[in-house]
XYZ file of C-alpha atoms in Angstrom:
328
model
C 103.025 143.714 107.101
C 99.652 145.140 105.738
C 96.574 143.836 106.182
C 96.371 142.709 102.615
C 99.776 140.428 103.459
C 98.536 139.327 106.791
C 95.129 138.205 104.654
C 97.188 136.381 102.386
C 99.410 134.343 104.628
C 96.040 133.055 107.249
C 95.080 131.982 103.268
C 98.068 130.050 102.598
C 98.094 128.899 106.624
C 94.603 127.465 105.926
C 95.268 125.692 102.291
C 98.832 124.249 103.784
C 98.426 123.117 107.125
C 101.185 120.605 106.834
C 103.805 123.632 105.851
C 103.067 125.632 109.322
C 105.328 124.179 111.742
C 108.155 124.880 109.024
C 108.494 128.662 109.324
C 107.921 129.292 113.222
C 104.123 129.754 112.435
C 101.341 129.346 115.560
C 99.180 126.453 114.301
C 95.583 124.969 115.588
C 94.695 121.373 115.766
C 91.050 120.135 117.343
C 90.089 117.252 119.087
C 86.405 115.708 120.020
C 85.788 113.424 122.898
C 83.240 111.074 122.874
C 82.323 107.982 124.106
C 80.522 106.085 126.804
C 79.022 107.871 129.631
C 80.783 108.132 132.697
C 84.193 106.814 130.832
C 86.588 109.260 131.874
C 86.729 111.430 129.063
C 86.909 114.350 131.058
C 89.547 112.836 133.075
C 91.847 111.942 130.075
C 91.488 115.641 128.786
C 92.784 116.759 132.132
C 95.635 114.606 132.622
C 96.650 115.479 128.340
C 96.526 119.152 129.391
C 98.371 118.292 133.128
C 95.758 120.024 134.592
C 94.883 119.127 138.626
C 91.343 119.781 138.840
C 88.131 117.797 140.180
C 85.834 116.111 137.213
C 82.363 117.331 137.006
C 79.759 115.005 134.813
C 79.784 117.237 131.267
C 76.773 118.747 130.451
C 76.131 118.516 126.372
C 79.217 119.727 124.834
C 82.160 121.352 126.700
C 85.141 122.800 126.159
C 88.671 123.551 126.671
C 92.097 124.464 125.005
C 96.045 124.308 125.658
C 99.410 125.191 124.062
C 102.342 123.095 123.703
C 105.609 123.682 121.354
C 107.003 120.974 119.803
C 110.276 122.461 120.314
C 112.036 124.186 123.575
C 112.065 128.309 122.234
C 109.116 127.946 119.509
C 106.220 129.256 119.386
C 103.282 127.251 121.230
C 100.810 125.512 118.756
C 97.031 125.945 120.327
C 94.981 122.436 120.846
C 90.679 123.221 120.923
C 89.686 120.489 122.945
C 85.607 119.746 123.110
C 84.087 116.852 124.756
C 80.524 115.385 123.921
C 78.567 114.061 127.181
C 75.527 112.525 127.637
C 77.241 109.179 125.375
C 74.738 108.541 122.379
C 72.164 111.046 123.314
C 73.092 114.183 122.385
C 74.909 113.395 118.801
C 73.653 116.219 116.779
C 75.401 118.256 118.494
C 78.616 117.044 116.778
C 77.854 119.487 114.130
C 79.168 122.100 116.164
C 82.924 121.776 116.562
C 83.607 119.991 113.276
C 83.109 122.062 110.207
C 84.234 123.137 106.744
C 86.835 125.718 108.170
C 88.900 123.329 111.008
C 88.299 119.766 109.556
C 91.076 119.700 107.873
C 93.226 119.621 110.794
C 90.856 117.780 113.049
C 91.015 114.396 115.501
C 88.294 112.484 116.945
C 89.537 110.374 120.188
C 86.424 107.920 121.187
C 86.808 106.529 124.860
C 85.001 103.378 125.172
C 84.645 101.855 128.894
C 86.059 98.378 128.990
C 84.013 97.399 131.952
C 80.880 97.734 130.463
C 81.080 95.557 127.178
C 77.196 95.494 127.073
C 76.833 98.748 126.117
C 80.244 99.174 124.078
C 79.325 97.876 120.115
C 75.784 99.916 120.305
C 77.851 102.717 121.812
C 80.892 102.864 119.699
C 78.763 101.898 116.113
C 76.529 105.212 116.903
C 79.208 107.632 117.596
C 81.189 106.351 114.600
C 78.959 106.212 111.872
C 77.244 109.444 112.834
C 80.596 111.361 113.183
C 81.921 109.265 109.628
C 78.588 110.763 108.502
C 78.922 114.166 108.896
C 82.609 114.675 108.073
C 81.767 113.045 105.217
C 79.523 115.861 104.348
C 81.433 118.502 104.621
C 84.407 116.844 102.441
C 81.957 116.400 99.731
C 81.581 120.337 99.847
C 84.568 120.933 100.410
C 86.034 118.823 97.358
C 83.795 121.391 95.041
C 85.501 124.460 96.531
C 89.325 123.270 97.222
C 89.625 119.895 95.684
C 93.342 120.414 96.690
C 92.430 120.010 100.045
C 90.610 116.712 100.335
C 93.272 115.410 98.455
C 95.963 116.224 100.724
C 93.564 115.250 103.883
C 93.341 111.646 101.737
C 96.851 111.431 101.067
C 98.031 111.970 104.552
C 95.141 109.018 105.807
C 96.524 106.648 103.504
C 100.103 107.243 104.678
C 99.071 105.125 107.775
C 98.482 101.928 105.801
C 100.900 102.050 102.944
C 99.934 100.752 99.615
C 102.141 97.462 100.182
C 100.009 96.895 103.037
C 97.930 93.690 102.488
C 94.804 94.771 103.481
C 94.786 98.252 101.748
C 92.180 97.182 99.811
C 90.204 95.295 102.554
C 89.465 98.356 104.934
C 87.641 101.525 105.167
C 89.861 104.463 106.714
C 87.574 106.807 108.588
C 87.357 110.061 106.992
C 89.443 112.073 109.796
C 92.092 110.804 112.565
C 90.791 109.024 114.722
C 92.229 107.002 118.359
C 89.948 104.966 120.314
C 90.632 104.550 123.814
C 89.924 101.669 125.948
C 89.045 102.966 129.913
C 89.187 101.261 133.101
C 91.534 98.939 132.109
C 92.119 97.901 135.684
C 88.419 96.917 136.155
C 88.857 94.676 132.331
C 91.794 93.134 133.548
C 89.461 90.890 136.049
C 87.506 89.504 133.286
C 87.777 86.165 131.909
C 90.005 85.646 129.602
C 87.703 84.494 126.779
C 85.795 87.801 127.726
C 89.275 89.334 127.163
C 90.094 87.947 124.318
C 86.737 88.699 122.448
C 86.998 92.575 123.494
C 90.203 92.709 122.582
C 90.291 91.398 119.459
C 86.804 92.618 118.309
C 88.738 96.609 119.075
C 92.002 95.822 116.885
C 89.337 94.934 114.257
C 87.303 97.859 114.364
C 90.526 100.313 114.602
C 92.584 98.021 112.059
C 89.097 98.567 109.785
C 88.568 102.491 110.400
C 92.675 103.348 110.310
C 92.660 104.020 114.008
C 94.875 103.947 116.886
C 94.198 101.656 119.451
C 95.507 102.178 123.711
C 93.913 100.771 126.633
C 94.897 102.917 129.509
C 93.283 103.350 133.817
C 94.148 105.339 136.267
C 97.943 103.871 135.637
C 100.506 106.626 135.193
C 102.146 104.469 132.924
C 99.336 103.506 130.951
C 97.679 107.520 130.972
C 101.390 108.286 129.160
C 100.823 106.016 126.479
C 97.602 107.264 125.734
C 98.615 110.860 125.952
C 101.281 110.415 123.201
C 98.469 109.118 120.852
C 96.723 112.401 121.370
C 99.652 114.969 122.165
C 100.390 113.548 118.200
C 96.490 114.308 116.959
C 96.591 117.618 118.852
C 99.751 118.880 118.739
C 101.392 117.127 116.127
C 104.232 115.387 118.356
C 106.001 112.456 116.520
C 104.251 109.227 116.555
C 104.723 106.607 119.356
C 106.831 103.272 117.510
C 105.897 100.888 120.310
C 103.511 98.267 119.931
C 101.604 95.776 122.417
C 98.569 93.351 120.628
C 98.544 90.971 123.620
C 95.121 90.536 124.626
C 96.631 89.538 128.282
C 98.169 92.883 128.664
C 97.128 96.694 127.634
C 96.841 97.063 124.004
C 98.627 99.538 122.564
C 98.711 99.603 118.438
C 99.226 102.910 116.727
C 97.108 103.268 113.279
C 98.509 101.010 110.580
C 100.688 98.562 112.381
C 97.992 95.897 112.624
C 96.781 93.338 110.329
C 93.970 91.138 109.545
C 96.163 88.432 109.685
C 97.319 88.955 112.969
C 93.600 89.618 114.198
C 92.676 86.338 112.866
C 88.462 85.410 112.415
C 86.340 86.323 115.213
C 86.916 84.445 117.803
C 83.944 81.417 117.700
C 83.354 78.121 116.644
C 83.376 77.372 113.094
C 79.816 75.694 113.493
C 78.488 78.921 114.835
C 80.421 81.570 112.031
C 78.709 79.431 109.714
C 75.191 79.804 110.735
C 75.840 83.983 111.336
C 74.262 85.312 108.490
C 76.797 88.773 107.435
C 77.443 90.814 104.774
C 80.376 92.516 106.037
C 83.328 91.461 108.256
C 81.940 94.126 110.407
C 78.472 92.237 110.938
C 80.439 89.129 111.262
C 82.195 90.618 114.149
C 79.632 92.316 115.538
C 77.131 89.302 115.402
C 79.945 87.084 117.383
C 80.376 90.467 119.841
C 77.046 90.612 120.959
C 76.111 86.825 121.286
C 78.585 86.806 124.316
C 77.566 90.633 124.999
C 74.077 91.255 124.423
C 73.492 94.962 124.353
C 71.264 96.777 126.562
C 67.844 98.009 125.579
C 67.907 101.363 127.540
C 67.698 104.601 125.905
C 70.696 107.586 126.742
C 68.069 110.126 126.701
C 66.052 108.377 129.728
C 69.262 108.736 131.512
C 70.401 112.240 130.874
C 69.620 114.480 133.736
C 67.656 118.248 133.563
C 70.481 120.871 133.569
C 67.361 122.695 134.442
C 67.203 120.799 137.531
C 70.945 121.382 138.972
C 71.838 123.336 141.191
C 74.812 124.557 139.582
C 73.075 126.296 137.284
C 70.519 128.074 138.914
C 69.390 131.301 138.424
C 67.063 133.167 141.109
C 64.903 135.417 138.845
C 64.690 132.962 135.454
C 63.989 130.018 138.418
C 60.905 132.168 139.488
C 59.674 132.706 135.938
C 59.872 129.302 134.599
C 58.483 128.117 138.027
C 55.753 130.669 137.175
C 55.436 129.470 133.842
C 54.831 125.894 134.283
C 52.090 126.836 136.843
């Protein structure tokens, strides 16, 4: 091939995503990590990419890639995975693995720790709306430039809640895929069960709302497996996991569009009290009922994130001495 032909197919790769796996072509997918601090995000990544390594803390935004083929004898498909530390402190920096050229076959996975419900609703609203946000953005440029494109990306986030669905009109898919993970499942399984329920229920709402895929998972083998099929299918585009488990007395497990509101039922509080919430949305509703049981913490991420500066890992003789110099 000349370089003219090779130009033109990475075109056609780019505008067709969804064709690439057809003709023995190497795709890329992408996947962010976010979540709550200290949630195991790194840990999940590892155990995705079989990897036997010791977990550091990660420092801003890290990351890390793998190949898998979908087939035995194809060629592998490459998976960019980045991972966003520091929980709601460092969100701008989101910016920097999701743009114009790879959103169109991006994922977001958001890892939410189950044993800290205080901090989960402030934590999982932030990441969400500021990640909704900025996709957002770039679809609305990229609509002007390859309309084409944003329809397809639309088309293919509808497919999860088909039209017949009854509450197709009653939700707001999130603009990219997305799969929220519950962590430390072992540690939420000791709750109450009213503390259970509420959790529980309050997730399959949000995910049900935004489209997403919902898996609580631990250190469990079994339970690790049935998260890494969720994200094997947003990274490497492996086929879709038909099991489902909406028992709030036993892991979750609901891929995107095999929930319903109906099934959720109201938020789970006395009729008295619903009445005197004052919401808008079914969101607020839920999240007014969420944080009367679990009011959230007043403490701000950025108090919490450490100097890099400061660690040793990172330290550098001769820059040490100048900056030393510097402050005095």
């Amino acid at each position: 091939d000349t370089l003219w032909d090779l130009a033109v197919a990475e075109v056609h790769r780019r505008e067709n995503p969804e064709d690439e796996d057809g003709d023995g072509q190497v795709w890329e997918r992408s996947v962010l990590f976010m979540g709550t601090k200290n949630g195991g995000k790194t840990t999940i990544i590892l155990r995705c990419l079989e990897r036997e390594e010791i977990t550091k803390p990660t420092l801003a935004l890290e990351y890390t890639f793998g190949r898998r083929g979908r087939r035995p004898n194809t060629p592998k498909n490459i998976a960019h995975f980045w991972e966003l530390g520091g929980g709601t402190s460092l969100l701008e920096l989101i910016r920097i693995p999701i743009t114009s050229n790879n959103i169109r076959l991006f994922g977001i996975v958001l890892v939410l720790d189950l044993s800290k419900p205080n901090e989960l609703w402030s934590t999982m609203e932030k990441l969400l709306q500021v990640t909704r946000n900025h996709a957002n953005k770039i679809l609305t440029k990229l609509e002007k430039t390859n309309p084409e494109a944003t329809t397809e990306m639309k088309r293919r986030m509808q497919n999860d809640l088909q039209r017949d669905h009854p509450d197709y009109e009653l939700i707001d898919p999130f603009p990219i895929p997305l799969v929220i993970i519950g962590s430390k499942y072992d540690i939420f399984h000791e709750f109450d069960s009213e503390m259970r329920k509420l959790i529980s229920t309050s997730l399959r709402f949000v995910s049900h709302y935004c489209g997403a895929s919902l898996v609580f998972t631990s250190k469990s083998e079994a339970l690790l497996l049935k998260a890494r099929a969720l994200i094997n299918h947003l990274a490497f585009g492996s086929d879709k996991s038909k099991s489902l488990s909406v028992d709030h007395n036993k892991p979750l497990f609901i891929p995107a569009g095999l929930d319903s509101l109906s099934q959720i039922g109201p938020p789970p509080a006395s009729d008295s009290n619903l009445g005197k919430m004052r919401a808008n949305t079914p969101w607020d509703l839920w999240k007014k009922v969420f944080e009367r049981m679990f009011p959230p913490k007043n403490s701000s991420n950025l108090q919490d994130t450490k100097d890099p500066a400061k660690d040793a890992q990172y330290s550098e003789c001769e820059v040490d001495a100048m900056r030393a110099q510097k402050n005095q």
